[in-house]
mmCIF file of C-alpha atoms in Angstrom:
data_model
loop_
_atom_site.group_PDB
_atom_site.id
_atom_site.type_symbol
_atom_site.label_atom_id
_atom_site.label_comp_id
_atom_site.label_asym_id
_atom_site.label_seq_id
_atom_site.Cartn_x
_atom_site.Cartn_y
_atom_site.Cartn_z
ATOM 1 C CA UNK X 1 145.003 107.239 82.502
ATOM 2 C CA UNK X 2 146.299 106.504 78.812
ATOM 3 C CA UNK X 3 146.836 110.361 77.370
ATOM 4 C CA UNK X 4 145.673 110.774 73.656
ATOM 5 C CA UNK X 5 146.647 114.314 71.221
ATOM 6 C CA UNK X 6 145.231 114.589 68.920
ATOM 7 C CA UNK X 7 146.684 115.831 64.994
ATOM 8 C CA UNK X 8 143.146 117.622 64.752
ATOM 9 C CA UNK X 9 140.214 119.338 66.510
ATOM 10 C CA UNK X 10 137.005 120.296 64.812
ATOM 11 C CA UNK X 11 134.776 121.709 67.664
ATOM 12 C CA UNK X 12 130.726 122.428 67.254
ATOM 13 C CA UNK X 13 128.231 124.346 69.084
ATOM 14 C CA UNK X 14 124.510 123.914 68.811
ATOM 15 C CA UNK X 15 121.906 125.683 70.061
ATOM 16 C CA UNK X 16 118.838 124.097 70.988
ATOM 17 C CA UNK X 17 115.582 126.519 72.044
ATOM 18 C CA UNK X 18 111.935 126.355 71.931
ATOM 19 C CA UNK X 19 111.506 130.162 70.758
ATOM 20 C CA UNK X 20 110.292 130.669 67.690
ATOM 21 C CA UNK X 21 112.378 134.019 65.970
ATOM 22 C CA UNK X 22 110.756 134.649 62.857
ATOM 23 C CA UNK X 23 108.334 137.770 63.317
ATOM 24 C CA UNK X 24 104.877 136.198 61.309
ATOM 25 C CA UNK X 25 103.915 133.210 62.775
ATOM 26 C CA UNK X 26 104.589 129.618 62.217
ATOM 27 C CA UNK X 27 102.277 126.340 61.947
ATOM 28 C CA UNK X 28 101.854 124.954 65.495
ATOM 29 C CA UNK X 29 103.389 122.153 64.649
ATOM 30 C CA UNK X 30 107.057 123.719 63.674
ATOM 31 C CA UNK X 31 106.287 125.882 66.653
ATOM 32 C CA UNK X 32 106.310 122.310 68.329
ATOM 33 C CA UNK X 33 109.749 121.774 66.622
ATOM 34 C CA UNK X 34 113.114 122.677 69.045
ATOM 35 C CA UNK X 35 115.336 125.547 66.827
ATOM 36 C CA UNK X 36 119.310 124.333 66.391
ATOM 37 C CA UNK X 37 121.582 126.847 65.631
ATOM 38 C CA UNK X 38 125.110 125.854 65.280
ATOM 39 C CA UNK X 39 127.712 128.234 64.862
ATOM 40 C CA UNK X 40 130.240 127.171 62.085
ATOM 41 C CA UNK X 41 132.917 123.636 62.918
ATOM 42 C CA UNK X 42 136.423 124.920 63.185
ATOM 43 C CA UNK X 43 139.190 123.754 64.782
ATOM 44 C CA UNK X 44 143.498 123.821 64.464
ATOM 45 C CA UNK X 45 144.414 123.082 61.044
ATOM 46 C CA UNK X 46 141.309 123.317 59.724
ATOM 47 C CA UNK X 47 140.387 124.918 56.050
ATOM 48 C CA UNK X 48 137.621 126.807 55.732
ATOM 49 C CA UNK X 49 135.441 124.858 52.574
ATOM 50 C CA UNK X 50 136.127 121.190 55.291
ATOM 51 C CA UNK X 51 134.129 123.550 58.129
ATOM 52 C CA UNK X 52 131.951 124.367 55.612
ATOM 53 C CA UNK X 53 130.750 120.783 54.730
ATOM 54 C CA UNK X 54 131.408 119.562 57.846
ATOM 55 C CA UNK X 55 128.718 121.995 59.807
ATOM 56 C CA UNK X 56 126.427 121.533 56.452
ATOM 57 C CA UNK X 57 126.102 117.906 56.785
ATOM 58 C CA UNK X 58 125.863 118.143 60.657
ATOM 59 C CA UNK X 59 122.904 120.633 60.057
ATOM 60 C CA UNK X 60 120.712 118.359 57.602
ATOM 61 C CA UNK X 61 121.124 115.320 59.917
ATOM 62 C CA UNK X 62 119.945 117.224 62.779
ATOM 63 C CA UNK X 63 116.891 118.285 59.981
ATOM 64 C CA UNK X 64 116.648 114.918 58.965
ATOM 65 C CA UNK X 65 115.920 113.291 62.437
ATOM 66 C CA UNK X 66 112.321 114.944 62.783
ATOM 67 C CA UNK X 67 112.950 115.935 66.019
ATOM 68 C CA UNK X 68 114.596 119.529 65.772
ATOM 69 C CA UNK X 69 114.194 123.688 62.640
ATOM 70 C CA UNK X 70 117.443 124.553 61.815
ATOM 71 C CA UNK X 71 118.583 128.309 62.316
ATOM 72 C CA UNK X 72 119.958 130.224 59.356
ATOM 73 C CA UNK X 73 123.377 130.983 59.846
ATOM 74 C CA UNK X 74 123.665 134.171 59.115
ATOM 75 C CA UNK X 75 120.418 134.743 61.512
ATOM 76 C CA UNK X 76 122.398 132.923 63.899
ATOM 77 C CA UNK X 77 126.009 135.907 63.351
ATOM 78 C CA UNK X 78 123.783 138.255 62.775
ATOM 79 C CA UNK X 79 122.412 138.273 66.705
ATOM 80 C CA UNK X 80 125.642 136.804 67.976
ATOM 81 C CA UNK X 81 127.254 140.340 66.175
ATOM 82 C CA UNK X 82 124.112 142.574 67.830
ATOM 83 C CA UNK X 83 125.119 141.043 71.652
ATOM 84 C CA UNK X 84 129.236 141.463 70.682
ATOM 85 C CA UNK X 85 130.017 138.057 71.130
ATOM 86 C CA UNK X 86 133.941 137.366 70.550
ATOM 87 C CA UNK X 87 135.075 134.045 70.305
ATOM 88 C CA UNK X 88 138.799 133.007 71.566
ATOM 89 C CA UNK X 89 139.896 129.785 70.603
ATOM 90 C CA UNK X 90 137.978 127.179 70.574
ATOM 91 C CA UNK X 91 134.671 126.424 71.665
ATOM 92 C CA UNK X 92 134.068 123.053 72.408
ATOM 93 C CA UNK X 93 133.723 123.430 75.889
ATOM 94 C CA UNK X 94 130.792 123.861 78.694
ATOM 95 C CA UNK X 95 132.040 127.531 79.556
ATOM 96 C CA UNK X 96 131.988 128.604 75.669
ATOM 97 C CA UNK X 97 128.189 126.572 75.150
ATOM 98 C CA UNK X 98 126.933 128.663 78.675
ATOM 99 C CA UNK X 99 127.991 132.124 77.265
ATOM 100 C CA UNK X 100 126.929 131.504 73.749
ATOM 101 C CA UNK X 101 123.496 129.839 74.877
ATOM 102 C CA UNK X 102 122.681 132.856 77.316
ATOM 103 C CA UNK X 103 123.781 135.125 74.194
ATOM 104 C CA UNK X 104 121.095 133.282 72.356
ATOM 105 C CA UNK X 105 118.085 133.655 75.130
ATOM 106 C CA UNK X 106 117.747 130.138 74.474
ATOM 107 C CA UNK X 107 118.177 126.547 77.168
ATOM 108 C CA UNK X 108 120.795 124.084 75.878
ATOM 109 C CA UNK X 109 124.188 124.068 73.919
ATOM 110 C CA UNK X 110 125.749 121.415 71.869
ATOM 111 C CA UNK X 111 129.698 121.154 71.730
ATOM 112 C CA UNK X 112 131.235 119.039 69.246
ATOM 113 C CA UNK X 113 135.182 118.180 68.203
ATOM 114 C CA UNK X 114 136.277 115.285 65.974
ATOM 115 C CA UNK X 115 139.501 114.079 66.560
ATOM 116 C CA UNK X 116 142.035 112.657 64.268
ATOM 117 C CA UNK X 117 144.788 110.039 65.084
ATOM 118 C CA UNK X 118 146.029 108.279 62.589
ATOM 119 C CA UNK X 119 143.164 107.521 59.892
ATOM 120 C CA UNK X 120 141.067 106.672 62.446
ATOM 121 C CA UNK X 121 138.431 110.024 63.097
ATOM 122 C CA UNK X 122 136.186 110.575 66.729
ATOM 123 C CA UNK X 123 133.455 112.545 66.769
ATOM 124 C CA UNK X 124 132.230 113.599 70.470
ATOM 125 C CA UNK X 125 129.784 115.455 70.765
ATOM 126 C CA UNK X 126 127.727 115.892 74.824
ATOM 127 C CA UNK X 127 124.289 119.169 75.111
ATOM 128 C CA UNK X 128 125.284 121.328 78.336
ATOM 129 C CA UNK X 129 122.283 122.537 79.912
ATOM 130 C CA UNK X 130 122.799 126.618 79.822
ATOM 131 C CA UNK X 131 121.747 127.774 82.956
ATOM 132 C CA UNK X 132 124.032 124.964 84.893
ATOM 133 C CA UNK X 133 127.156 123.711 82.823
ATOM 134 C CA UNK X 134 126.757 120.413 83.092
ATOM 135 C CA UNK X 135 126.355 118.279 80.239
ATOM 136 C CA UNK X 136 122.433 116.403 79.462
ATOM 137 C CA UNK X 137 123.115 113.660 77.128
ATOM 138 C CA UNK X 138 126.397 112.317 74.921
ATOM 139 C CA UNK X 139 126.851 110.274 71.505
ATOM 140 C CA UNK X 140 130.164 109.884 70.526
ATOM 141 C CA UNK X 141 131.590 108.054 66.891
ATOM 142 C CA UNK X 142 134.729 106.449 65.115
ATOM 143 C CA UNK X 143 135.693 105.698 61.651
ATOM 144 C CA UNK X 144 138.505 105.314 59.439
ATOM 145 C CA UNK X 145 139.055 106.652 56.461
ATOM 146 C CA UNK X 146 138.985 109.874 54.530
ATOM 147 C CA UNK X 147 136.987 112.772 55.249
ATOM 148 C CA UNK X 148 134.499 113.162 52.739
ATOM 149 C CA UNK X 149 133.742 109.262 52.858
ATOM 150 C CA UNK X 150 133.987 109.190 57.175
ATOM 151 C CA UNK X 151 130.528 112.264 57.599
ATOM 152 C CA UNK X 152 128.334 110.418 55.832
ATOM 153 C CA UNK X 153 128.696 107.087 57.251
ATOM 154 C CA UNK X 154 129.186 109.027 61.136
ATOM 155 C CA UNK X 155 126.706 111.629 60.922
ATOM 156 C CA UNK X 156 122.796 110.080 61.327
ATOM 157 C CA UNK X 157 123.977 107.578 63.477
ATOM 158 C CA UNK X 158 125.340 110.895 65.557
ATOM 159 C CA UNK X 159 122.944 112.931 65.236
ATOM 160 C CA UNK X 160 119.722 110.042 66.161
ATOM 161 C CA UNK X 161 122.157 109.768 69.600
ATOM 162 C CA UNK X 162 123.035 113.739 70.146
ATOM 163 C CA UNK X 163 118.758 114.770 69.508
ATOM 164 C CA UNK X 164 117.896 110.871 71.125
ATOM 165 C CA UNK X 165 120.018 111.956 74.318
ATOM 166 C CA UNK X 166 118.607 115.380 74.673
ATOM 167 C CA UNK X 167 114.996 115.560 74.085
ATOM 168 C CA UNK X 168 114.766 111.704 76.912
ATOM 169 C CA UNK X 169 114.052 109.627 74.313
ATOM 170 C CA UNK X 170 114.573 106.235 72.484
ATOM 171 C CA UNK X 171 116.889 106.291 70.214
ATOM 172 C CA UNK X 172 114.635 105.401 66.798
ATOM 173 C CA UNK X 173 118.066 104.755 64.138
ATOM 174 C CA UNK X 174 116.136 106.252 60.456
ATOM 175 C CA UNK X 175 115.798 103.618 57.473
ATOM 176 C CA UNK X 176 119.262 103.841 55.726
ATOM 177 C CA UNK X 177 119.756 103.780 51.868
ATOM 178 C CA UNK X 178 121.869 100.594 50.899
ATOM 179 C CA UNK X 179 124.370 102.234 48.309
ATOM 180 C CA UNK X 180 123.992 101.321 44.942
ATOM 181 C CA UNK X 181 126.212 98.587 42.928
ATOM 182 C CA UNK X 182 129.140 100.631 41.729
ATOM 183 C CA UNK X 183 130.084 100.670 38.239
ATOM 184 C CA UNK X 184 130.800 96.813 36.995
ATOM 185 C CA UNK X 185 134.753 96.719 34.862
ATOM 186 C CA UNK X 186 133.867 93.572 32.518
ATOM 187 C CA UNK X 187 135.227 90.952 33.006
ATOM 188 C CA UNK X 188 137.117 87.882 31.142
ATOM 189 C CA UNK X 189 135.601 84.883 31.058
ATOM 190 C CA UNK X 190 137.637 82.575 32.746
ATOM 191 C CA UNK X 191 137.034 78.612 34.150
ATOM 192 C CA UNK X 192 137.246 78.255 38.213
ATOM 193 C CA UNK X 193 141.074 77.935 38.848
ATOM 194 C CA UNK X 194 141.349 75.109 40.438
ATOM 195 C CA UNK X 195 144.440 73.690 42.727
ATOM 196 C CA UNK X 196 145.914 73.070 45.922
ATOM 197 C CA UNK X 197 148.428 75.788 46.772
ATOM 198 C CA UNK X 198 150.998 75.379 49.886
ATOM 199 C CA UNK X 199 151.341 77.154 52.933
ATOM 200 C CA UNK X 200 153.795 79.744 51.609
ATOM 201 C CA UNK X 201 157.113 80.371 53.743
ATOM 202 C CA UNK X 202 155.877 83.899 55.483
ATOM 203 C CA UNK X 203 156.605 83.082 59.214
ATOM 204 C CA UNK X 204 152.580 84.347 59.763
ATOM 205 C CA UNK X 205 151.788 80.948 57.911
ATOM 206 C CA UNK X 206 150.030 82.029 55.091
ATOM 207 C CA UNK X 207 148.534 80.409 52.034
ATOM 208 C CA UNK X 208 149.353 81.693 48.802
ATOM 209 C CA UNK X 209 146.333 81.798 47.177
ATOM 210 C CA UNK X 210 145.936 81.872 43.528
ATOM 211 C CA UNK X 211 145.094 83.978 40.587
ATOM 212 C CA UNK X 212 141.035 82.851 39.399
ATOM 213 C CA UNK X 213 137.393 83.791 38.525
ATOM 214 C CA UNK X 214 134.707 82.167 40.120
ATOM 215 C CA UNK X 215 130.695 82.223 40.540
ATOM 216 C CA UNK X 216 129.977 84.989 43.601
ATOM 217 C CA UNK X 217 126.371 84.066 45.672
ATOM 218 C CA UNK X 218 124.364 82.192 45.260
ATOM 219 C CA UNK X 219 121.279 81.255 43.762
ATOM 220 C CA UNK X 220 118.866 79.327 46.290
ATOM 221 C CA UNK X 221 120.801 81.500 49.531
ATOM 222 C CA UNK X 222 118.917 84.727 50.891
ATOM 223 C CA UNK X 223 118.417 87.965 48.627
ATOM 224 C CA UNK X 224 121.396 90.065 49.185
ATOM 225 C CA UNK X 225 123.703 86.441 47.552
ATOM 226 C CA UNK X 226 121.323 87.806 44.536
ATOM 227 C CA UNK X 227 122.380 87.541 41.830
ATOM 228 C CA UNK X 228 125.442 84.832 40.760
ATOM 229 C CA UNK X 229 128.309 86.881 39.100
ATOM 230 C CA UNK X 230 131.266 86.633 37.567
ATOM 231 C CA UNK X 231 134.163 87.904 40.153
ATOM 232 C CA UNK X 232 137.581 87.506 38.674
ATOM 233 C CA UNK X 233 140.896 88.232 40.749
ATOM 234 C CA UNK X 234 144.482 88.610 41.346
ATOM 235 C CA UNK X 235 146.534 86.288 43.283
ATOM 236 C CA UNK X 236 147.162 86.955 46.740
ATOM 237 C CA UNK X 237 148.319 85.741 50.256
ATOM 238 C CA UNK X 238 145.639 84.747 53.033
ATOM 239 C CA UNK X 239 146.289 83.569 56.835
ATOM 240 C CA UNK X 240 146.333 80.464 56.381
ATOM 241 C CA UNK X 241 143.864 80.123 60.541
ATOM 242 C CA UNK X 242 142.193 83.617 62.178
ATOM 243 C CA UNK X 243 144.113 85.632 64.202
ATOM 244 C CA UNK X 244 145.538 83.830 68.041
ATOM 245 C CA UNK X 245 144.797 86.048 70.671
ATOM 246 C CA UNK X 246 148.393 85.216 71.300
ATOM 247 C CA UNK X 247 149.331 87.116 67.750
ATOM 248 C CA UNK X 248 146.962 89.967 68.660
ATOM 249 C CA UNK X 249 148.207 90.315 71.947
ATOM 250 C CA UNK X 250 152.250 90.535 71.249
ATOM 251 C CA UNK X 251 150.995 93.569 68.355
ATOM 252 C CA UNK X 252 147.929 95.466 70.035
ATOM 253 C CA UNK X 253 148.772 94.816 73.853
ATOM 254 C CA UNK X 254 145.679 93.446 74.353
ATOM 255 C CA UNK X 255 143.404 90.563 74.959
ATOM 256 C CA UNK X 256 139.417 91.697 74.892
ATOM 257 C CA UNK X 257 138.418 87.648 74.056
ATOM 258 C CA UNK X 258 135.905 86.922 75.339
ATOM 259 C CA UNK X 259 136.914 82.979 76.222
ATOM 260 C CA UNK X 260 140.344 84.210 77.056
ATOM 261 C CA UNK X 261 140.362 80.582 78.870
ATOM 262 C CA UNK X 262 140.301 79.044 75.316
ATOM 263 C CA UNK X 263 144.384 80.461 75.205
ATOM 264 C CA UNK X 264 146.487 81.584 73.265
ATOM 265 C CA UNK X 265 146.060 79.564 69.975
ATOM 266 C CA UNK X 266 141.758 80.042 70.185
ATOM 267 C CA UNK X 267 140.999 82.795 68.102
ATOM 268 C CA UNK X 268 141.042 86.268 69.293
ATOM 269 C CA UNK X 269 136.546 87.429 69.192
ATOM 270 C CA UNK X 270 134.555 90.775 70.964
ATOM 271 C CA UNK X 271 137.501 93.062 68.497
ATOM 272 C CA UNK X 272 135.225 95.706 65.988
ATOM 273 C CA UNK X 273 136.078 96.173 62.686
ATOM 274 C CA UNK X 274 138.599 99.382 63.933
ATOM 275 C CA UNK X 275 140.220 97.372 65.912
ATOM 276 C CA UNK X 276 140.749 94.068 63.053
ATOM 277 C CA UNK X 277 141.433 96.668 60.455
ATOM 278 C CA UNK X 278 144.060 98.584 62.712
ATOM 279 C CA UNK X 279 146.264 94.978 63.758
ATOM 280 C CA UNK X 280 146.476 93.614 59.437
ATOM 281 C CA UNK X 281 147.561 97.254 59.353
ATOM 282 C CA UNK X 282 150.221 97.370 62.079
ATOM 283 C CA UNK X 283 151.405 92.860 60.512
ATOM 284 C CA UNK X 284 152.336 94.732 56.839
ATOM 285 C CA UNK X 285 148.538 93.060 55.670
ATOM 286 C CA UNK X 286 145.164 93.776 55.479
ATOM 287 C CA UNK X 287 141.125 92.521 56.054
ATOM 288 C CA UNK X 288 139.821 91.422 52.703
ATOM 289 C CA UNK X 289 137.794 91.830 50.519
ATOM 290 C CA UNK X 290 134.762 90.169 50.812
ATOM 291 C CA UNK X 291 135.170 88.343 47.307
ATOM 292 C CA UNK X 292 138.691 87.677 48.703
ATOM 293 C CA UNK X 293 136.815 85.897 50.937
ATOM 294 C CA UNK X 294 134.711 84.140 49.845
ATOM 295 C CA UNK X 295 137.007 82.865 46.503
ATOM 296 C CA UNK X 296 139.088 81.554 49.337
ATOM 297 C CA UNK X 297 136.366 80.085 51.021
ATOM 298 C CA UNK X 298 134.882 78.131 47.907
ATOM 299 C CA UNK X 299 138.978 76.828 46.981
ATOM 300 C CA UNK X 300 137.310 75.838 43.776
ATOM 301 C CA UNK X 301 134.367 74.232 44.415
ATOM 302 C CA UNK X 302 130.316 75.351 43.423
ATOM 303 C CA UNK X 303 129.381 73.480 46.100
ATOM 304 C CA UNK X 304 126.826 74.897 48.424
ATOM 305 C CA UNK X 305 129.336 73.722 51.728
ATOM 306 C CA UNK X 306 133.473 73.601 50.305
ATOM 307 C CA UNK X 307 133.491 69.888 50.710
ATOM 308 C CA UNK X 308 129.675 69.260 49.393
ATOM 309 C CA UNK X 309 125.705 69.978 49.296
ATOM 310 C CA UNK X 310 126.209 67.326 52.984
ATOM 311 C CA UNK X 311 125.250 69.779 56.294
ATOM 312 C CA UNK X 312 125.421 66.605 57.785
ATOM 313 C CA UNK X 313 129.413 66.911 57.111
ATOM 314 C CA UNK X 314 129.785 69.758 58.649
ATOM 315 C CA UNK X 315 131.562 68.990 62.245
ATOM 316 C CA UNK X 316 134.113 67.605 60.563
ATOM 317 C CA UNK X 317 135.331 71.191 59.259
ATOM 318 C CA UNK X 318 133.595 73.904 61.535
ATOM 319 C CA UNK X 319 133.562 74.353 64.730
ATOM 320 C CA UNK X 320 129.512 75.146 64.437
ATOM 321 C CA UNK X 321 125.882 75.124 67.232
ATOM 322 C CA UNK X 322 125.648 71.315 67.637
ATOM 323 C CA UNK X 323 129.775 70.689 68.422
ATOM 324 C CA UNK X 324 131.260 74.021 70.018
ATOM 325 C CA UNK X 325 129.873 73.292 73.352
ATOM 326 C CA UNK X 326 128.747 76.940 73.220
ATOM 327 C CA UNK X 327 132.288 77.991 73.160
ATOM 328 C CA UNK X 328 135.595 78.170 70.921
ATOM 329 C CA UNK X 329 138.339 76.361 69.824
ATOM 330 C CA UNK X 330 141.720 76.289 69.295
ATOM 331 C CA UNK X 331 142.530 77.280 65.257
ATOM 332 C CA UNK X 332 143.948 74.801 63.124
ATOM 333 C CA UNK X 333 142.325 71.339 64.738
ATOM 334 C CA UNK X 334 139.247 71.219 62.520
ATOM 335 C CA UNK X 335 140.575 69.754 58.292
ATOM 336 C CA UNK X 336 141.293 72.534 56.595
ATOM 337 C CA UNK X 337 139.514 73.295 53.073
ATOM 338 C CA UNK X 338 140.816 72.644 49.794
ATOM 339 C CA UNK X 339 143.361 75.655 50.077
ATOM 340 C CA UNK X 340 144.574 74.790 53.023
ATOM 341 C CA UNK X 341 143.113 76.936 54.467
ATOM 342 C CA UNK X 342 141.175 76.341 58.468
ATOM 343 C CA UNK X 343 138.477 77.625 60.188
ATOM 344 C CA UNK X 344 136.502 79.268 57.093
ATOM 345 C CA UNK X 345 133.522 77.759 58.214
ATOM 346 C CA UNK X 346 132.751 78.500 61.678
ATOM 347 C CA UNK X 347 134.779 79.203 65.207
ATOM 348 C CA UNK X 348 134.468 82.746 64.618
ATOM 349 C CA UNK X 349 132.935 85.190 62.210
ATOM 350 C CA UNK X 350 135.257 87.302 60.149
ATOM 351 C CA UNK X 351 135.321 90.432 59.458
ATOM 352 C CA UNK X 352 135.992 91.746 55.961
ATOM 353 C CA UNK X 353 137.246 95.431 54.683
ATOM 354 C CA UNK X 354 133.610 95.687 52.522
ATOM 355 C CA UNK X 355 130.750 97.868 53.009
ATOM 356 C CA UNK X 356 127.708 95.767 52.792
ATOM 357 C CA UNK X 357 125.768 96.584 49.365
ATOM 358 C CA UNK X 358 124.003 95.023 46.895
ATOM 359 C CA UNK X 359 125.959 92.298 44.408
ATOM 360 C CA UNK X 360 126.084 93.972 40.184
ATOM 361 C CA UNK X 361 124.359 92.100 37.847
ATOM 362 C CA UNK X 362 127.566 91.778 35.361
ATOM 363 C CA UNK X 363 131.392 90.397 35.684
ATOM 364 C CA UNK X 364 133.809 92.310 38.068
ATOM 365 C CA UNK X 365 137.566 92.297 38.034
ATOM 366 C CA UNK X 366 138.969 92.316 41.874
ATOM 367 C CA UNK X 367 136.360 94.660 43.286
ATOM 368 C CA UNK X 368 136.277 96.882 46.398
ATOM 369 C CA UNK X 369 133.407 97.264 47.423
ATOM 370 C CA UNK X 370 131.697 100.375 48.359
ATOM 371 C CA UNK X 371 133.119 103.664 49.575
ATOM 372 C CA UNK X 372 130.930 103.835 52.137
ATOM 373 C CA UNK X 373 127.579 102.812 54.062
ATOM 374 C CA UNK X 374 125.865 100.905 56.985
ATOM 375 C CA UNK X 375 127.625 97.816 58.776
ATOM 376 C CA UNK X 376 130.931 95.790 57.369
ATOM 377 C CA UNK X 377 129.837 92.069 55.878
ATOM 378 C CA UNK X 378 130.988 89.384 58.001
ATOM 379 C CA UNK X 379 131.989 86.087 56.447
ATOM 380 C CA UNK X 380 131.951 82.256 57.698
ATOM 381 C CA UNK X 381 130.018 82.065 60.205
ATOM 382 C CA UNK X 382 130.759 81.713 64.192
ATOM 383 C CA UNK X 383 131.007 78.248 66.978
ATOM 384 C CA UNK X 384 127.189 79.792 67.699
ATOM 385 C CA UNK X 385 125.672 79.691 64.689
ATOM 386 C CA UNK X 386 123.810 76.321 62.363
ATOM 387 C CA UNK X 387 125.279 74.864 59.431
ATOM 388 C CA UNK X 388 123.248 77.189 56.901
ATOM 389 C CA UNK X 389 125.234 79.988 58.486
ATOM 390 C CA UNK X 390 128.671 78.634 57.384
ATOM 391 C CA UNK X 391 127.797 78.194 53.630
ATOM 392 C CA UNK X 392 130.409 79.754 51.158
ATOM 393 C CA UNK X 393 128.023 82.582 49.938
ATOM 394 C CA UNK X 394 126.646 83.438 53.190
ATOM 395 C CA UNK X 395 126.453 86.614 54.160
ATOM 396 C CA UNK X 396 126.155 88.430 56.687
ATOM 397 C CA UNK X 397 126.643 92.787 58.438
ATOM 398 C CA UNK X 398 127.825 94.184 61.343
ATOM 399 C CA UNK X 399 128.021 98.032 62.739
ATOM 400 C CA UNK X 400 131.883 98.602 62.231
ATOM 401 C CA UNK X 401 131.954 99.367 66.145
ATOM 402 C CA UNK X 402 129.432 96.277 67.428
ATOM 403 C CA UNK X 403 131.735 93.095 69.175
ATOM 404 C CA UNK X 404 131.395 90.087 70.473
ATOM 405 C CA UNK X 405 132.378 86.690 70.990
ATOM 406 C CA UNK X 406 131.685 84.935 67.786
ATOM 407 C CA UNK X 407 133.316 87.185 65.568
ATOM 408 C CA UNK X 408 137.252 87.667 64.830
ATOM 409 C CA UNK X 409 138.815 87.567 61.452
ATOM 410 C CA UNK X 410 142.382 87.370 59.533
ATOM 411 C CA UNK X 411 144.415 89.058 57.009
ATOM 412 C CA UNK X 412 145.382 88.877 53.902
ATOM 413 C CA UNK X 413 148.367 90.616 51.474
ATOM 414 C CA UNK X 414 148.419 92.146 48.582
#
């Protein structure tokens, strides 16, 4: 059994009831909506401002589900004070949930915790039956980043899943607004740089990518590939191949790959965004931005694929649905792109660091993507996709906790 010592723990107690506590009559629809009471989130090392902001976010998202009403904090505190409730330590267990639930004369409670380990935050909430003390539903999310960026992203899904579990419903995700593009930083108009860099002497086998500008996106692709806009980037280095199973095992101590029988030289897959990002962090690198990925994949070309506009040539450069035999293959066995990068198309999709969002109308200089979102961008296509998904401009996206046998990554170094 693995024991993890949390550096920070925020604890929440949520009360659920269908009883109306207000004196005046309520509309019929409102009486059908369960009432939720939230005890302010607290924990070791949590200041009052953080507690208040996280509690407010949870309250807002529970109301947005349309399945609950939220009791005013002052009203809840008044009831507990009248009942003589005194809390010693964190109220994050079933025993405390049962005690508070009985004082509020309700049937169910929710106990929640938020732990931080390194740069990763883990939200875990569970519903408790006040009469039996049994857990009746749970939800969990994990995300890296600053708390002010993590909360807006995590709370909607966490609230949806928790409410559905407690009320015995199917989770129906809400339609979230994709963030608008960040302010555009003017960049000079520079012709694309077409060079043939050499693999550096770095033992990890990286390729030096020159500084330059390119036209990002496509006029004849999917809607999210528009508008085509100029992006200029500083020089960086990129792994010549996708991270292999052997490399991942050496750094992370495990091999999550579904195609482990493929061998250590095959790309690691079945990893979510957090695992990919952590690997890159451990080796002193990072996941590429979406702009870095497309710039490196194009390698100075402007055609649909980096080889030309003929999809019939795909088999020379990529493992895809027509030649993969429904599995991954050792990296570096197809032809490279003009800059010496292998498997930039096919074999496995590759995580990028960026949240999915709309492209800007103007030029950008070293864009870093959005600070929060719903899905992370993936690029390159995989062994189970058609050539159209292997185009240099094609964009894919997945929830950060998604993983499957056609999704891997490679790292970059500034």
